[in-house]
Short mmCIF file of N, CA and C in Angstrom, two decimals:
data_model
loop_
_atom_site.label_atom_id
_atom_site.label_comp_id
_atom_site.label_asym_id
_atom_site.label_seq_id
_atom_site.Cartn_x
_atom_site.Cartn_y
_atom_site.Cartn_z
N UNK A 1 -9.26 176.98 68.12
CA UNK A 1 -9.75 178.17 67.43
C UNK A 1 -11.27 178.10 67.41
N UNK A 2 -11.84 178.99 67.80
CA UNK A 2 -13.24 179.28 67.80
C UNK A 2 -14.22 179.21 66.30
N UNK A 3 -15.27 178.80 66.43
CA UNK A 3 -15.54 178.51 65.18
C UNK A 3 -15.92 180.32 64.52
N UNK A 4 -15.89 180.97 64.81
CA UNK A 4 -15.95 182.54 64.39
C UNK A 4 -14.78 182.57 63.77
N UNK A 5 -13.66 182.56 64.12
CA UNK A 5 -12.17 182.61 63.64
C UNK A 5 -12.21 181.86 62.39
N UNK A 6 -12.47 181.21 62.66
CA UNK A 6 -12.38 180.07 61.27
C UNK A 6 -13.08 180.68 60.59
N UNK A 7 -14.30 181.12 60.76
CA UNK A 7 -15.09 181.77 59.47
C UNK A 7 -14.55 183.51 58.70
N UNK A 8 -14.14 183.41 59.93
CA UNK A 8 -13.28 185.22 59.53
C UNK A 8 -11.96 185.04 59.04
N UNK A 9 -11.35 183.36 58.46
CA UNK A 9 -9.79 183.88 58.45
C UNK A 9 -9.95 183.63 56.95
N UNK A 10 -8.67 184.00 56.09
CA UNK A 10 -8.48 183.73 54.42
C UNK A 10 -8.17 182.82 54.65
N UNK A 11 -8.29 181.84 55.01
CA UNK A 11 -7.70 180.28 54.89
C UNK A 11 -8.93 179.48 54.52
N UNK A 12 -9.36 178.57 54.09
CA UNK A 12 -10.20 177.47 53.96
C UNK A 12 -9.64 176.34 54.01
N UNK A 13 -10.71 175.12 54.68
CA UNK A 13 -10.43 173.54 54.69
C UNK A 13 -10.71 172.81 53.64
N UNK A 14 -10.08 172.33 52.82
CA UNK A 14 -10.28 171.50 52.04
C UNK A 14 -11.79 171.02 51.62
N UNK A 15 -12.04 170.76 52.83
CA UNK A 15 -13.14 169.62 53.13
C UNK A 15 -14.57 170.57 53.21
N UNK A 16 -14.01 172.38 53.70
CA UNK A 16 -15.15 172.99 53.43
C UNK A 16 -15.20 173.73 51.88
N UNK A 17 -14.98 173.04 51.26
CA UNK A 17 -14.69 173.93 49.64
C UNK A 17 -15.62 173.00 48.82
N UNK A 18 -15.45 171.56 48.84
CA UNK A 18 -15.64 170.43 48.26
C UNK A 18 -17.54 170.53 48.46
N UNK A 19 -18.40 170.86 47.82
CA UNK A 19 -19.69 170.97 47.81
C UNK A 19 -20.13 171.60 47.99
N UNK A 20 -19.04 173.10 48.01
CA UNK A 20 -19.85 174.29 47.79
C UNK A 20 -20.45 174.62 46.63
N UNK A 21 -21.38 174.99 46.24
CA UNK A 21 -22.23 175.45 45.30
C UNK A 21 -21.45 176.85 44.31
N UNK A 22 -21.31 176.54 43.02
CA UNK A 22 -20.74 177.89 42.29
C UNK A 22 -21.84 178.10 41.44
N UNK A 23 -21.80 179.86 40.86
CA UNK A 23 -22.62 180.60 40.63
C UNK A 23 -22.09 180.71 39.16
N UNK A 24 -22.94 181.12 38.30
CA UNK A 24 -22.75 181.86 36.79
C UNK A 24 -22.46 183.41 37.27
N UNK A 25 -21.94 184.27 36.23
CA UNK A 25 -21.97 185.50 36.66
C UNK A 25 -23.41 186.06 36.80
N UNK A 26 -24.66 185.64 36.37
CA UNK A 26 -25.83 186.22 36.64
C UNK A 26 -26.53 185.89 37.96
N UNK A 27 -25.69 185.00 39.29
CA UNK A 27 -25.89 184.72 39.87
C UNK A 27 -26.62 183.44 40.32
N UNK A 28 -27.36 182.68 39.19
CA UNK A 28 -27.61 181.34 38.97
C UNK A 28 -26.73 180.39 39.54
N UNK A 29 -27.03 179.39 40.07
CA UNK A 29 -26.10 178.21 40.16
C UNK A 29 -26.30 177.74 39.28
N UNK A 30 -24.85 176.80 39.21
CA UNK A 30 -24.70 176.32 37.93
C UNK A 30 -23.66 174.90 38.43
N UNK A 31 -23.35 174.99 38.90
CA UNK A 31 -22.62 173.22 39.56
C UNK A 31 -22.36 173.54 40.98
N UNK A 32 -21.47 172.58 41.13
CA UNK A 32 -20.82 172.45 43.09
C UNK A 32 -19.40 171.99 43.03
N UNK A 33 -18.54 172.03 43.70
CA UNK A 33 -17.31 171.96 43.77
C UNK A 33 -17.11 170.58 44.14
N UNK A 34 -16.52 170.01 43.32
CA UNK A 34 -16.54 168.39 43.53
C UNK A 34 -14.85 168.56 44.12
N UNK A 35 -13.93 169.01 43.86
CA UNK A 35 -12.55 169.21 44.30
C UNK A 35 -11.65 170.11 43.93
N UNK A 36 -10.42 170.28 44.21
CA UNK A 36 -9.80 171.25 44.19
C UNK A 36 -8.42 170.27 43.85
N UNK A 37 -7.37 170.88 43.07
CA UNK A 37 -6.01 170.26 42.18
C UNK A 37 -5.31 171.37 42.78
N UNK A 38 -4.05 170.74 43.35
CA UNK A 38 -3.40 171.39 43.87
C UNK A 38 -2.08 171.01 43.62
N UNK A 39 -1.05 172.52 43.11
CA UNK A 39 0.18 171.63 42.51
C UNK A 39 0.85 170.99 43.60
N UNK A 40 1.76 169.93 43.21
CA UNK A 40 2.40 169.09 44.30
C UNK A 40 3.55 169.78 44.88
N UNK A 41 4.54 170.67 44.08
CA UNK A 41 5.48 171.18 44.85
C UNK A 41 5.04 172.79 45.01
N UNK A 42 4.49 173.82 44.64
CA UNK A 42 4.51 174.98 44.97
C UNK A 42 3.41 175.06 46.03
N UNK A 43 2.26 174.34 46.42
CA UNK A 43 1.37 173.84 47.21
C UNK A 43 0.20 174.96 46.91
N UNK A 44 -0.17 175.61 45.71
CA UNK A 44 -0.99 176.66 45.33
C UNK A 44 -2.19 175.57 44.76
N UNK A 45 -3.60 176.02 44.78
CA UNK A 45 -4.65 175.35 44.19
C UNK A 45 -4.70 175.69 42.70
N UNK A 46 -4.71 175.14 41.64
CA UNK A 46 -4.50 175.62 40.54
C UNK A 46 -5.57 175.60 39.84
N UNK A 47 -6.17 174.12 40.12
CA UNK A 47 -7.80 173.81 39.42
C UNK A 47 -8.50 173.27 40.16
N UNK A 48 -10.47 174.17 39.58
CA UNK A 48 -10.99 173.52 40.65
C UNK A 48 -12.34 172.66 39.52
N UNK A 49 -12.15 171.37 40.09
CA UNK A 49 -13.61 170.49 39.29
C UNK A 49 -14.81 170.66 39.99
N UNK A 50 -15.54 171.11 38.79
CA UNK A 50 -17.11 171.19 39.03
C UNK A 50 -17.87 170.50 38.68
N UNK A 51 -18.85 169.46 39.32
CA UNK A 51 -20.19 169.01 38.59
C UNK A 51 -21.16 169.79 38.24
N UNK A 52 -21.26 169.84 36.87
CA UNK A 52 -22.92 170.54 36.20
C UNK A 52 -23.53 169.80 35.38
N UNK A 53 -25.17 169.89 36.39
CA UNK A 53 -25.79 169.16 35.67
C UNK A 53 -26.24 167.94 36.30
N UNK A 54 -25.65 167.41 37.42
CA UNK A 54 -26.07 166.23 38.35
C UNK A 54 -26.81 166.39 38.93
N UNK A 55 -27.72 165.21 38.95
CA UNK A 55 -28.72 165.04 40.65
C UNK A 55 -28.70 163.82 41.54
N UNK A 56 -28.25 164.33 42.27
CA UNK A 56 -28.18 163.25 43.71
C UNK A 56 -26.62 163.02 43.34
N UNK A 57 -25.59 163.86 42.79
CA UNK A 57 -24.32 163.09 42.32
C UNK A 57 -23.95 162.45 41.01
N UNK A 58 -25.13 161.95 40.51
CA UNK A 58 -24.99 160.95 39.14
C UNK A 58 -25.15 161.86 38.12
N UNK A 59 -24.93 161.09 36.79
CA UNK A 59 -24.84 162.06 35.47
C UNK A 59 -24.54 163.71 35.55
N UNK A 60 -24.79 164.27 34.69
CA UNK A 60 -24.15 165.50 34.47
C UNK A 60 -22.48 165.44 33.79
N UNK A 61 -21.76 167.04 34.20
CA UNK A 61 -20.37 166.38 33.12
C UNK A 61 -19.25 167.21 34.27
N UNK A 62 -18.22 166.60 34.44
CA UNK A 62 -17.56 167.55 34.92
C UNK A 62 -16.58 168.44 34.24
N UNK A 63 -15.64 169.56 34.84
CA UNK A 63 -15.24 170.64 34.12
C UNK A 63 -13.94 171.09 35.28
N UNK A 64 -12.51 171.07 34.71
CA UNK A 64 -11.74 171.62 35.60
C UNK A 64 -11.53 172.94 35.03
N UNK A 65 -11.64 173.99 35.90
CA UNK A 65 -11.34 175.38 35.21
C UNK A 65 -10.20 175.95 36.38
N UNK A 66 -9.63 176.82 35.74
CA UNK A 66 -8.14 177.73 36.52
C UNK A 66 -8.88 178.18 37.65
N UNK A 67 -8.17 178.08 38.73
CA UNK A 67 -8.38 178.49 39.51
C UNK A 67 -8.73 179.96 39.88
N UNK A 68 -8.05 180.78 39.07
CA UNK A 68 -8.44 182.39 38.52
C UNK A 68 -9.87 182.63 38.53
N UNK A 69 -10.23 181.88 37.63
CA UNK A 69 -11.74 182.21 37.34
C UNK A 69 -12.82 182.10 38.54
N UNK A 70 -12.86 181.52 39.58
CA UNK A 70 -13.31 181.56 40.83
C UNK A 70 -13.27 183.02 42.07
N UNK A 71 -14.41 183.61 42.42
CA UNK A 71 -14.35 184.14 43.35
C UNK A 71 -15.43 184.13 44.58
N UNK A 72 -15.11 183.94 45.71
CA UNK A 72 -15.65 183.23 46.44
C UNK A 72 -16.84 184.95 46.93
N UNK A 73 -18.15 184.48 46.70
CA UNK A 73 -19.41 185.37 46.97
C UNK A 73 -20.02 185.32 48.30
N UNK A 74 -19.54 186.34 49.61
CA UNK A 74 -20.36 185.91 50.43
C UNK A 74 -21.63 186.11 51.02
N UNK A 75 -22.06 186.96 49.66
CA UNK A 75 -23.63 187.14 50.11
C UNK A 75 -24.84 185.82 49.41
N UNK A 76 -23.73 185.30 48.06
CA UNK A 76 -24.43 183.62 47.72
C UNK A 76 -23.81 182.89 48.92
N UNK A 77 -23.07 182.75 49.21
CA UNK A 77 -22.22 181.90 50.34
C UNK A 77 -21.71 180.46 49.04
N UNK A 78 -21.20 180.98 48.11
CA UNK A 78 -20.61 179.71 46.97
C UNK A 78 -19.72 181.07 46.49
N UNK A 79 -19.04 179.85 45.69
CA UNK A 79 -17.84 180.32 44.55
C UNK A 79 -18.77 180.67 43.22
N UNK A 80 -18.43 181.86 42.49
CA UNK A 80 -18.93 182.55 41.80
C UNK A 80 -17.83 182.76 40.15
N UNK A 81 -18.62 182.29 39.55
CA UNK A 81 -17.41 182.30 38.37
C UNK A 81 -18.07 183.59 37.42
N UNK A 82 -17.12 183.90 36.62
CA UNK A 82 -17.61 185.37 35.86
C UNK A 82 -17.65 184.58 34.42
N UNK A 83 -18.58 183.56 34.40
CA UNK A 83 -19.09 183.22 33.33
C UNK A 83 -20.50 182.86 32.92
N UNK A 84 -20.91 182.54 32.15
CA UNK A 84 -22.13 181.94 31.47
C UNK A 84 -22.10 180.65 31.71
N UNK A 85 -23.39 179.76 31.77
CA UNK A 85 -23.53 178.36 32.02
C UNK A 85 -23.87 178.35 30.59
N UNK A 86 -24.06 178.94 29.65
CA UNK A 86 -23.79 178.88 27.88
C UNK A 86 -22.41 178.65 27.79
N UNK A 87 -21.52 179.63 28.32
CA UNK A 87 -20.02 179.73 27.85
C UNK A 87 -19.69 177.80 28.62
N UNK A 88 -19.85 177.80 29.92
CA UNK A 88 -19.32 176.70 30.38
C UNK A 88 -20.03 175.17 29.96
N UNK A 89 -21.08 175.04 29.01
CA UNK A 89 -21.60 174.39 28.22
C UNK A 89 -20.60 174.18 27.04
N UNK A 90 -20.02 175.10 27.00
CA UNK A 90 -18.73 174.90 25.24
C UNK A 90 -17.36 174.23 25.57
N UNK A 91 -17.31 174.57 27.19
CA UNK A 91 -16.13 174.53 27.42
C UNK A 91 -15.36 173.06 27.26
N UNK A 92 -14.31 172.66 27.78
CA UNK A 92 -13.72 171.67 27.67
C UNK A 92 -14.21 170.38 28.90
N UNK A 93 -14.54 169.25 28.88
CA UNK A 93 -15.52 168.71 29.75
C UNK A 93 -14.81 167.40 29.72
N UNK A 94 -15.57 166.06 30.77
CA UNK A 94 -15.42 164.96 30.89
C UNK A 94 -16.18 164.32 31.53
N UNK A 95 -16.32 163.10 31.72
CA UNK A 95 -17.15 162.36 32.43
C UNK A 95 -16.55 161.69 33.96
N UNK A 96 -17.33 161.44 34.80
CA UNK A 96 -16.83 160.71 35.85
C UNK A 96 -16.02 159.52 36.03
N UNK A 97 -16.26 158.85 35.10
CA UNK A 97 -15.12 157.76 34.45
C UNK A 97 -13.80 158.28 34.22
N UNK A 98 -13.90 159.38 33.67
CA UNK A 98 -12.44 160.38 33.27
C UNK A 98 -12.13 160.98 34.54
N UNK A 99 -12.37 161.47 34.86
CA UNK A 99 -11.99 161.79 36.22
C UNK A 99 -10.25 162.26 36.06
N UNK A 100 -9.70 161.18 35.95
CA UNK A 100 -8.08 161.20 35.42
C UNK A 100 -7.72 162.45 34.71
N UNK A 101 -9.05 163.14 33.78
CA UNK A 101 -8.71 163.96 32.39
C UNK A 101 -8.25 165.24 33.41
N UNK A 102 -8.43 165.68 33.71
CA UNK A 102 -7.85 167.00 34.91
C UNK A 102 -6.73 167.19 35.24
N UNK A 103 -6.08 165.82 34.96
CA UNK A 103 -4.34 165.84 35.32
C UNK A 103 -3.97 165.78 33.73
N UNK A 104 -4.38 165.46 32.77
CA UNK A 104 -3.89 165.73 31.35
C UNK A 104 -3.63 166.91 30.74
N UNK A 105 -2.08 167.31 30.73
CA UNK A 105 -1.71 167.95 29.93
C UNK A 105 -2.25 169.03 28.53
N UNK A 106 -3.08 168.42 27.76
CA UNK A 106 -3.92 168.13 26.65
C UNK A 106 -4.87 169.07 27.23
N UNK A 107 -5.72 167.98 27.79
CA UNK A 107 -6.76 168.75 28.26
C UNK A 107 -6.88 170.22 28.92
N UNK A 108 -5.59 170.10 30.22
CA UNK A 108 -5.33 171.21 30.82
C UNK A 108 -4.92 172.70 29.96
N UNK A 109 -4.37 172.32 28.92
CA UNK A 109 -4.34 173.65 27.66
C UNK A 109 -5.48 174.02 27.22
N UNK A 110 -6.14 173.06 27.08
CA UNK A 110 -7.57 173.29 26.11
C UNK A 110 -8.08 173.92 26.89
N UNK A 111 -8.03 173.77 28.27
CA UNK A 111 -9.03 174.70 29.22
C UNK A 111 -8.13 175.71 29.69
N UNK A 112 -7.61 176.32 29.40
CA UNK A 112 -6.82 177.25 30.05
C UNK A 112 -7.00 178.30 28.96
N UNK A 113 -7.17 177.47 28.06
CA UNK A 113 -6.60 178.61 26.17
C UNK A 113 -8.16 178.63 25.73
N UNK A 114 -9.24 178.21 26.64
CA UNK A 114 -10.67 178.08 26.35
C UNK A 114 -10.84 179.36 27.32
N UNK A 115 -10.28 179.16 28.79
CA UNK A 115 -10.71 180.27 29.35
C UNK A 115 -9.81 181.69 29.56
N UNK A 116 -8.91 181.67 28.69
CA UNK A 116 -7.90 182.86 28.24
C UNK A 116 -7.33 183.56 29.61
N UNK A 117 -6.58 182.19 30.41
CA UNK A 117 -6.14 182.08 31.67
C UNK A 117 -4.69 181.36 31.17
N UNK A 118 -3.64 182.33 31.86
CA UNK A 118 -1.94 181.99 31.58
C UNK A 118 -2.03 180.63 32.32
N UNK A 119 -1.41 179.58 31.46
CA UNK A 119 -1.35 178.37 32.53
C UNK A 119 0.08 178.26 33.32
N UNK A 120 -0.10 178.18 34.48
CA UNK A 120 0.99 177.85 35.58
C UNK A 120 2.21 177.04 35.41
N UNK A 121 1.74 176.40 34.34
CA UNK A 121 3.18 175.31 33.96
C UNK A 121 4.00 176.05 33.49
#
């Protein structure tokens, strides 16, 4: 497949999602796509983790939000969320050590019922 095709189809690679840059709704960046959670049996992306706030990778906090809230901008060429980097400052967060917290239950409500997104479970 030609690399044109690839850029014209609704499909994306994994591998091109992972450091794309996402936007506030005012068009600001505001983190980068550190990964994407994908359920194991329906094979849909459900959540995607963002770093905000890092440089060079280190410190900052990360943030899994519903996959809903993402829409991909192609005149920023990043994922564009219809929020505030105020609102996503409140939101439900973790550290790189946690990493794990994204698959928690717990957590996964808090951010779902933070961003007034039906959760998939």
């Amino acid at each position: 497949m030609s690399h044109q095709n690839v850029r014209s189809s609704d499909l994306i690679g994994s591998d091109r999602v992972e450091g794309t840059a996402v936007y506030g709704s005012n068009g600001d960046k505001i983190g980068t796509v550190e990964r994407v959670l994908i359920e194991k049996r329906g094979g849909q992306a459900r959540d995607v983790e963002i770093s905000v706030g890092s440089f060079l990778g280190m410190g900052g906090e990360l943030h899994s939000l519903p996959w809903e809230k993402f829409d991909y901008n192609t005149d920023l060429g990043g994922y564009q969320l219809d929020v505030t980097e105020d609102q996503l400052k409140g939101a439900p967060t973790y550290k790189e050590s946690e990493r794990d917290t994204a698959y928690d239950r717990d957590y996964q409500t808090r951010s779902y019922d933070y961003w007034a997104v039906t959760p998939y479970w």
